[in-house]
PDB file of C-alpha atoms in Angstrom:
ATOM      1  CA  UNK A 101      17.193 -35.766 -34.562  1.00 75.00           C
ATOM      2  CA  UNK A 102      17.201 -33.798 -37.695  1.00 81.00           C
ATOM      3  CA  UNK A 103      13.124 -34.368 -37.719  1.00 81.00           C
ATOM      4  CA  UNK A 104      12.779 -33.210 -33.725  1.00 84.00           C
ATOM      5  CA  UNK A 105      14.472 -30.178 -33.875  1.00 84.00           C
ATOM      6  CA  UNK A 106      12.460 -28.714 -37.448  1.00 86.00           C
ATOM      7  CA  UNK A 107       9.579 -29.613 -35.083  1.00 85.00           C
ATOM      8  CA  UNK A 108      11.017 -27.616 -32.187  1.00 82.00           C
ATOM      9  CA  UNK A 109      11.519 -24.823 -34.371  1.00 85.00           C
ATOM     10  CA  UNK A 110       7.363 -24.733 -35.509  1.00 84.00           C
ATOM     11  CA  UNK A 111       6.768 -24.864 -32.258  1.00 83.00           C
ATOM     12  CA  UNK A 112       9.033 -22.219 -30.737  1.00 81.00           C
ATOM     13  CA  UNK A 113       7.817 -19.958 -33.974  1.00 80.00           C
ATOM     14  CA  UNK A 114       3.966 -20.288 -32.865  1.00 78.00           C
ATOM     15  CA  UNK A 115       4.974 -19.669 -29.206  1.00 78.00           C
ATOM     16  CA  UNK A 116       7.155 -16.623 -29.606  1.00 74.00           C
ATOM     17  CA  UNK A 117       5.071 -15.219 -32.680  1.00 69.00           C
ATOM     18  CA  UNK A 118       8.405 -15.651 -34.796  1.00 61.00           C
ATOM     19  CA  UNK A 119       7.919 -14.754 -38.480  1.00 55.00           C
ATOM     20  CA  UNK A 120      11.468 -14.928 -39.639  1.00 49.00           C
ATOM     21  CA  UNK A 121      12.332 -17.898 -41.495  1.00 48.00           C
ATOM     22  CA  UNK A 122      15.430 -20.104 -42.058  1.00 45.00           C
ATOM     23  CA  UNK A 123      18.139 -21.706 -40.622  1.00 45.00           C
ATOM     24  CA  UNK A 124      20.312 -19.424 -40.483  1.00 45.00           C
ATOM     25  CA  UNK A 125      18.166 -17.062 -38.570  1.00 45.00           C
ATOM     26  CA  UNK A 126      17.558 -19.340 -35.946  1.00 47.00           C
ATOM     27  CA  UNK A 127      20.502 -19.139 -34.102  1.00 47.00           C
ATOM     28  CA  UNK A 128      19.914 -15.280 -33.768  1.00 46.00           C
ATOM     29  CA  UNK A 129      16.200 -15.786 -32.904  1.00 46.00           C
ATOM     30  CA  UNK A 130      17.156 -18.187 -30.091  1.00 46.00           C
ATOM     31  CA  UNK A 131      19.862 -15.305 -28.918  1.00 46.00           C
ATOM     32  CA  UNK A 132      16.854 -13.347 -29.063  1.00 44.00           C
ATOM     33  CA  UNK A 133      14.349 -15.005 -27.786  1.00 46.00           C
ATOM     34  CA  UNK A 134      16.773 -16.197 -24.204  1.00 44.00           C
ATOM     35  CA  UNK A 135      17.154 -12.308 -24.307  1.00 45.00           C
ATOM     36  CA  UNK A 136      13.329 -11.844 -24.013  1.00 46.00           C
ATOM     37  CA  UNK A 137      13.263 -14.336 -21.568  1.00 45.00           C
ATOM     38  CA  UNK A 138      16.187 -12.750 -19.535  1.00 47.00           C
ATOM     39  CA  UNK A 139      14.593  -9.455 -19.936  1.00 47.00           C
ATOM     40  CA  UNK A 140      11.187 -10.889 -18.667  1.00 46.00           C
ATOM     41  CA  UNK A 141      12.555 -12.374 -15.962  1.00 45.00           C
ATOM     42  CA  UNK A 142      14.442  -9.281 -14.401  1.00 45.00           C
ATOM     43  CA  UNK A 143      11.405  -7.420 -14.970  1.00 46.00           C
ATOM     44  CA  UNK A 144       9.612  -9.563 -12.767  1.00 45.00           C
ATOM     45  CA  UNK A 145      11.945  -9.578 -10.208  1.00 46.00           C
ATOM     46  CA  UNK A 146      12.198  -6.064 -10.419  1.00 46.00           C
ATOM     47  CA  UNK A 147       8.465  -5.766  -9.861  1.00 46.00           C
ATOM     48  CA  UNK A 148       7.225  -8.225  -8.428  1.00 51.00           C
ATOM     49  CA  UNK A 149       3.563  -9.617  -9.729  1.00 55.00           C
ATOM     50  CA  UNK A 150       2.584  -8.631 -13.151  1.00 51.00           C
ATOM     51  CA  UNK A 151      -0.311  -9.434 -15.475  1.00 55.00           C
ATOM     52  CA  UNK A 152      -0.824  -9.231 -18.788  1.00 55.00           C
ATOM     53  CA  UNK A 153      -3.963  -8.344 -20.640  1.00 58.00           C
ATOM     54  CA  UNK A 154      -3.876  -8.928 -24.127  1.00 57.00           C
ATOM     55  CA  UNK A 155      -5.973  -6.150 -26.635  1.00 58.00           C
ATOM     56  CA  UNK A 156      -6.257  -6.318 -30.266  1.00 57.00           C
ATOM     57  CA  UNK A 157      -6.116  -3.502 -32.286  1.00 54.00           C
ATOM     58  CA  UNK A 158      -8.679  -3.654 -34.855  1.00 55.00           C
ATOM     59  CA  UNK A 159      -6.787  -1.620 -37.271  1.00 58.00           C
ATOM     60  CA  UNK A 160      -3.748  -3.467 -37.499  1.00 61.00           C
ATOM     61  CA  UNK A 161      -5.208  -6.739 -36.701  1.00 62.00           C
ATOM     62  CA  UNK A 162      -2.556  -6.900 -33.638  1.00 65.00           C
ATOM     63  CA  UNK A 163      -2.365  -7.896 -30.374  1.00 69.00           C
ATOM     64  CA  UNK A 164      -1.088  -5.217 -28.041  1.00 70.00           C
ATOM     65  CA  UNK A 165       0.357  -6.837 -24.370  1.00 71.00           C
ATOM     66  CA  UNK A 166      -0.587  -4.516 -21.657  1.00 70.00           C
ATOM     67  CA  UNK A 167       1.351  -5.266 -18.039  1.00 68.00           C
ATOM     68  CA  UNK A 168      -0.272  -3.979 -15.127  1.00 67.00           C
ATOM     69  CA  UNK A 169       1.918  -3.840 -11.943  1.00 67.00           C
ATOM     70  CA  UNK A 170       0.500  -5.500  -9.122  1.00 70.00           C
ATOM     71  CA  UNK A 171       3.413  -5.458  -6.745  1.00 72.00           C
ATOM     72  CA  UNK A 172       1.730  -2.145  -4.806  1.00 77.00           C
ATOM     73  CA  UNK A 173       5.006  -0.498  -5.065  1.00 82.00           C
ATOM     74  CA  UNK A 174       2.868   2.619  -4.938  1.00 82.00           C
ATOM     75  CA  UNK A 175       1.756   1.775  -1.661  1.00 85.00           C
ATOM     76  CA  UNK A 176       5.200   1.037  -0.275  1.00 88.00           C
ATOM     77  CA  UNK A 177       6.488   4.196  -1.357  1.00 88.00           C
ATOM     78  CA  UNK A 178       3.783   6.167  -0.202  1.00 88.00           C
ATOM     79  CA  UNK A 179       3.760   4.549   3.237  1.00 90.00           C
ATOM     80  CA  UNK A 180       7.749   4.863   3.145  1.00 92.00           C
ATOM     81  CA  UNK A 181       7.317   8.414   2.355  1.00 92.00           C
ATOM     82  CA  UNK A 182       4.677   9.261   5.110  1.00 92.00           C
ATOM     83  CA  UNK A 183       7.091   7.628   7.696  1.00 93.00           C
ATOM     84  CA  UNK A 184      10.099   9.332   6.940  1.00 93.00           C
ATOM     85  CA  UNK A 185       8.018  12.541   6.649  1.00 93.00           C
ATOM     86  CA  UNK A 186       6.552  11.949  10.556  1.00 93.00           C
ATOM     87  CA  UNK A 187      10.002  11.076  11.919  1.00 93.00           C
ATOM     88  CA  UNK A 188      11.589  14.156  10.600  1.00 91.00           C
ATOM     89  CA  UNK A 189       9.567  17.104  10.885  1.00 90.00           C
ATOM     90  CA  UNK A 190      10.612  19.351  13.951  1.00 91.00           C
ATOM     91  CA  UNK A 191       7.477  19.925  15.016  1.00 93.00           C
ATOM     92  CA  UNK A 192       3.548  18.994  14.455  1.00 92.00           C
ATOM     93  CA  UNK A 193       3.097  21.940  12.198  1.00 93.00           C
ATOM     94  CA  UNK A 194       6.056  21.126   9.869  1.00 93.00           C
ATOM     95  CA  UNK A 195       4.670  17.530   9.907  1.00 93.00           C
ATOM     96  CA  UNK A 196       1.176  18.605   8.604  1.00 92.00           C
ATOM     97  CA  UNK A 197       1.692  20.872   6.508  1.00 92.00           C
ATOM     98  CA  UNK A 198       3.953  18.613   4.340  1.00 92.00           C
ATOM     99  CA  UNK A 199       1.897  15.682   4.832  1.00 91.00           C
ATOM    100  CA  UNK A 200      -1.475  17.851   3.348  1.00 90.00           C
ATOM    101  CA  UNK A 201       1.009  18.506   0.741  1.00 90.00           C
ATOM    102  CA  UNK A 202       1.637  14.962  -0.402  1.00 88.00           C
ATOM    103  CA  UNK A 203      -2.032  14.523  -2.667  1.00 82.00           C
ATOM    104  CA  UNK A 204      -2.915  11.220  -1.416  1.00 85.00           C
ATOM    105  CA  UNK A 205      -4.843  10.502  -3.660  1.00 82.00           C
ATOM    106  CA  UNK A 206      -8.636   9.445  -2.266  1.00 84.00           C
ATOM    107  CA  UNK A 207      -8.861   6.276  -0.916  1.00 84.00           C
ATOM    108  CA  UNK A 208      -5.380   5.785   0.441  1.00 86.00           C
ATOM    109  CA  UNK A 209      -6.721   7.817   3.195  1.00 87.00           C
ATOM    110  CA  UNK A 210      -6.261   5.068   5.758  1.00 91.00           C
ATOM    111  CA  UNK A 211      -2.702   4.859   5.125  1.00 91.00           C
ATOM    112  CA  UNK A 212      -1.716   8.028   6.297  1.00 92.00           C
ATOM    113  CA  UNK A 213      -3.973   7.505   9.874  1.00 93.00           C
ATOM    114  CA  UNK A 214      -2.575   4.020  10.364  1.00 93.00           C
ATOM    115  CA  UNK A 215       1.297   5.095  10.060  1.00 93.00           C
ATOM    116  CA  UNK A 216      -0.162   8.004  13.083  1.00 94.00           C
ATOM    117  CA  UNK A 217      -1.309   5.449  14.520  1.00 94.00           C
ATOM    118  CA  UNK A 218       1.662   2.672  13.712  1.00 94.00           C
ATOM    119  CA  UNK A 219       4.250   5.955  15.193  1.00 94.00           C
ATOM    120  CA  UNK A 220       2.598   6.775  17.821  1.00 93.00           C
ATOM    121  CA  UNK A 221       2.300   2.768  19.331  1.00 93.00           C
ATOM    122  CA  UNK A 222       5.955   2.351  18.965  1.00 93.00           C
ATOM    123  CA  UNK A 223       7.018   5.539  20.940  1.00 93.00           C
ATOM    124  CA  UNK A 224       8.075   4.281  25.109  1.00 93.00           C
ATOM    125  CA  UNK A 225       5.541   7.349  26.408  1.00 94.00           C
ATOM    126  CA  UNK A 226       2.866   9.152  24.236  1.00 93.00           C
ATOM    127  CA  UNK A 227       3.582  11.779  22.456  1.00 93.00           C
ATOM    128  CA  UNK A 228       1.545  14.972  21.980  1.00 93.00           C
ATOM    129  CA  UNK A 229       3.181  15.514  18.761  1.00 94.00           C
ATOM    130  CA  UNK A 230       1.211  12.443  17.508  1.00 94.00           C
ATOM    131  CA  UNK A 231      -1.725  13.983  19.114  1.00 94.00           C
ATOM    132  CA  UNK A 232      -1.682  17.508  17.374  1.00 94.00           C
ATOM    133  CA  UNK A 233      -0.868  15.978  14.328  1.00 94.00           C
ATOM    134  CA  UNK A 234      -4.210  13.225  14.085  1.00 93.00           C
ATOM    135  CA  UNK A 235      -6.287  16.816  15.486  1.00 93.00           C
ATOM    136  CA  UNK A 236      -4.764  18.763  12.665  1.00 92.00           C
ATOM    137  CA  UNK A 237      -6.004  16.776   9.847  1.00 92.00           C
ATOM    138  CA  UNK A 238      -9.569  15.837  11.833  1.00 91.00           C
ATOM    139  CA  UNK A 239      -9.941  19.690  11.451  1.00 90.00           C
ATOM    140  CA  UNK A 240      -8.348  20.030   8.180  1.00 88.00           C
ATOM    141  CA  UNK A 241     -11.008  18.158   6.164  1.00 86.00           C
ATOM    142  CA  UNK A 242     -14.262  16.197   6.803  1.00 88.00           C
ATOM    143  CA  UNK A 243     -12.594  12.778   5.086  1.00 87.00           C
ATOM    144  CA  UNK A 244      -9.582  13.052   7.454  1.00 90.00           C
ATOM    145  CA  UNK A 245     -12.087  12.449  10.529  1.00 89.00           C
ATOM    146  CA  UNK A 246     -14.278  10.329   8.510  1.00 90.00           C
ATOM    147  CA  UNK A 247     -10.844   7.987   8.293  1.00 91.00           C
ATOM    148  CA  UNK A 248     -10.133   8.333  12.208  1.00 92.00           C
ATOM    149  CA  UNK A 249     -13.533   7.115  13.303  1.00 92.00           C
ATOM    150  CA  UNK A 250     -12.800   4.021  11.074  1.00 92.00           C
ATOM    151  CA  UNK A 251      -9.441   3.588  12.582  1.00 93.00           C
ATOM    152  CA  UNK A 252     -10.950   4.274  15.915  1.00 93.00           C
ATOM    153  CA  UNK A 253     -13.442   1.252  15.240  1.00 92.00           C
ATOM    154  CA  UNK A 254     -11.020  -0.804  14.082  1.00 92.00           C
ATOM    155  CA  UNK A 255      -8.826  -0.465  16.416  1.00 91.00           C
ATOM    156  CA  UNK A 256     -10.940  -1.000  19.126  1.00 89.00           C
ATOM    157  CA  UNK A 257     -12.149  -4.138  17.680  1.00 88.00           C
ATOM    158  CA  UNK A 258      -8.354  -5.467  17.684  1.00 88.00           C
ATOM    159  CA  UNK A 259      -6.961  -3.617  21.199  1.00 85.00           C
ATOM    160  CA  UNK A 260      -6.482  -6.688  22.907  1.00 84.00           C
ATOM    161  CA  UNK A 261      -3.783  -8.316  20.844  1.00 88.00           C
ATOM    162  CA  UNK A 262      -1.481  -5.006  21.350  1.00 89.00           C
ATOM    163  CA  UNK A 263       0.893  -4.956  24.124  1.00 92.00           C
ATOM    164  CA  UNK A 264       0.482  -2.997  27.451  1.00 92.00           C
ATOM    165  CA  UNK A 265       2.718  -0.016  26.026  1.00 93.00           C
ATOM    166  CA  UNK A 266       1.587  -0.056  22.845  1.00 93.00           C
ATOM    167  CA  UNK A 267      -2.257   0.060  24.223  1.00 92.00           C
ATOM    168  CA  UNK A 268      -1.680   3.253  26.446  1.00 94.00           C
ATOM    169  CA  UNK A 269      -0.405   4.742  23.546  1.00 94.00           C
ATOM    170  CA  UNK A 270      -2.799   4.501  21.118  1.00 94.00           C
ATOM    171  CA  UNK A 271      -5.635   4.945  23.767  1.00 93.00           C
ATOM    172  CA  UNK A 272      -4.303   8.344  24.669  1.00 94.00           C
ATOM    173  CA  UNK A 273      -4.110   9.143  21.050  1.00 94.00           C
ATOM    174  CA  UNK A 274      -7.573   8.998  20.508  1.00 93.00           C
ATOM    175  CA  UNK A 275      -8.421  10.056  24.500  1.00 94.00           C
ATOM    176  CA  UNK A 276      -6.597  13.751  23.126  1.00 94.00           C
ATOM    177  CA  UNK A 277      -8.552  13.519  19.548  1.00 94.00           C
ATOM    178  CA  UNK A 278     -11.825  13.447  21.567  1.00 93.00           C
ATOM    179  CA  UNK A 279     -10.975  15.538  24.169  1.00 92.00           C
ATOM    180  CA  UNK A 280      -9.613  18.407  21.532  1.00 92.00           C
ATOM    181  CA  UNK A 281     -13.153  18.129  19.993  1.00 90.00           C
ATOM    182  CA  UNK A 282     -11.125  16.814  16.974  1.00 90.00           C
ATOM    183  CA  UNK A 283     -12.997  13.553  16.868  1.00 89.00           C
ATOM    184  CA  UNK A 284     -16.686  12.906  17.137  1.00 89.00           C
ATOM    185  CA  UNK A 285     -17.807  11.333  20.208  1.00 89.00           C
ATOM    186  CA  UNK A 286     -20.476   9.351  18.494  1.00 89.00           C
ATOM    187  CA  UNK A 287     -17.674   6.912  17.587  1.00 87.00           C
ATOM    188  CA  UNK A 288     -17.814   5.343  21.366  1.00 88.00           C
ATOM    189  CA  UNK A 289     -21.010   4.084  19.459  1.00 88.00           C
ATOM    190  CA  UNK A 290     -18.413   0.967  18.825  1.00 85.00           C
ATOM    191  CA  UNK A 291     -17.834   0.779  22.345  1.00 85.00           C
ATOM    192  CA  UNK A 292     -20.478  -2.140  24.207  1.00 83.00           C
ATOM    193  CA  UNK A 293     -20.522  -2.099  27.513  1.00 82.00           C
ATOM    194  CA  UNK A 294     -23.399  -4.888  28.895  1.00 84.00           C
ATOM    195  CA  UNK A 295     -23.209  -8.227  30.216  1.00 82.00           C
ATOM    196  CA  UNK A 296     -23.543  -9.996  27.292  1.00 82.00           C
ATOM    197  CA  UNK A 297     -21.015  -8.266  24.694  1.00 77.00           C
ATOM    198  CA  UNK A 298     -18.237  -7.113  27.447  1.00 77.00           C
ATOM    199  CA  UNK A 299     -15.263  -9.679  28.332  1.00 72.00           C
ATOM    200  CA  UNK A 300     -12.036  -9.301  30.155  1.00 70.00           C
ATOM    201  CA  UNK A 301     -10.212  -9.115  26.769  1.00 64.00           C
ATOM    202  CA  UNK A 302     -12.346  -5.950  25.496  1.00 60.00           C
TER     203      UNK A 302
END
């Protein structure tokens, strides 16, 4: 028994990078190392997915453990943030101005049109306020409008699996985008109309 658990020990040493020696110590280290492992494991409950990458310092000779989140808790927070910010404005003018003042950042651009769009589906009767808000930021800036004609396209590719309501909704959304000159109207360039591309379902 004696023999297994000095083996145990090497082992648990070359795992856990342990330098301390002794018997005494090993009790402690143990205490320690379930600690780490405690600490680890909230951590990752906490957040989710994480992954290490491992870097060695050259001057020191040691390795530094990097832990890069990849739970996109950014991404819930932001999207949390827009929604809240939508819902509680007074009116469309509130709601854009403090939405413009958010800095997403570039690329998350999407985000903000789909929770418009997301809103305005889940309203009984369309809203203008939804409306006003999607024309506001077409006009604000060039890669506001660049991100509607992508949502326009994509959600034209995908109308058919929405619900009746939902579908008048999000049709007159873009119906008062185009017809505010907000939107370009060389996105209908998605829309196919011939014998061969056109089916009940589109």
């Amino acid at each position: 028994w004696t023999e297994n658990e000095n083996d145990w020990i090497e082992i648990r040493k070359e795992i856990l990078g342990e330098d301390s020696d002794g018997s005494d110590e090993d009790g402690s280290g143990s205490e320690a190392g379930a600690e780490e492992t405690d600490d680890d494991s909230d951590e990752e409950d906490e957040d989710g997915i994480l992954v290490e990458t491992q870097i060695i310092d050259a001057s020191t000779d040691k390795q530094i453990t990097k832990i890069h989140d990849m739970s996109e808790k950014d991404l819930i927070n932001l999207r949390r943030t827009i929604y809240l910010t939508i819902m509680s404005s007074a009116s469309f003018e509130e709601c854009a101005h403090k939405l413009s003042r958010m800095d997403i950042p570039p690329g998350k651009e999407m985000e903000l049109i789909n929770m418009i769009i997301e809103c305005c589906s889940q309203e009984r009767t369309f809203l203008r306020y939804y409306g006003l808000i999607g024309a506001r930021f077409c006009l604000l800036h060039r890669r506001w409008s660049g991100a509607f004609h992508e949502a326009f396209i994509a959600q034209y590719s995908t109308i058919h699996r929405l619900e009746t309501n939902k579908l008048r909704n999000v049709a007159k959304l873009f119906a008062h985008l185009l017809h505010t000159d907000s939107l370009s109207w060389s996105c209908l360039s998605a829309v196919h109309l011939n014998e061969d591309e056109t089916t009940s379902s589109s």
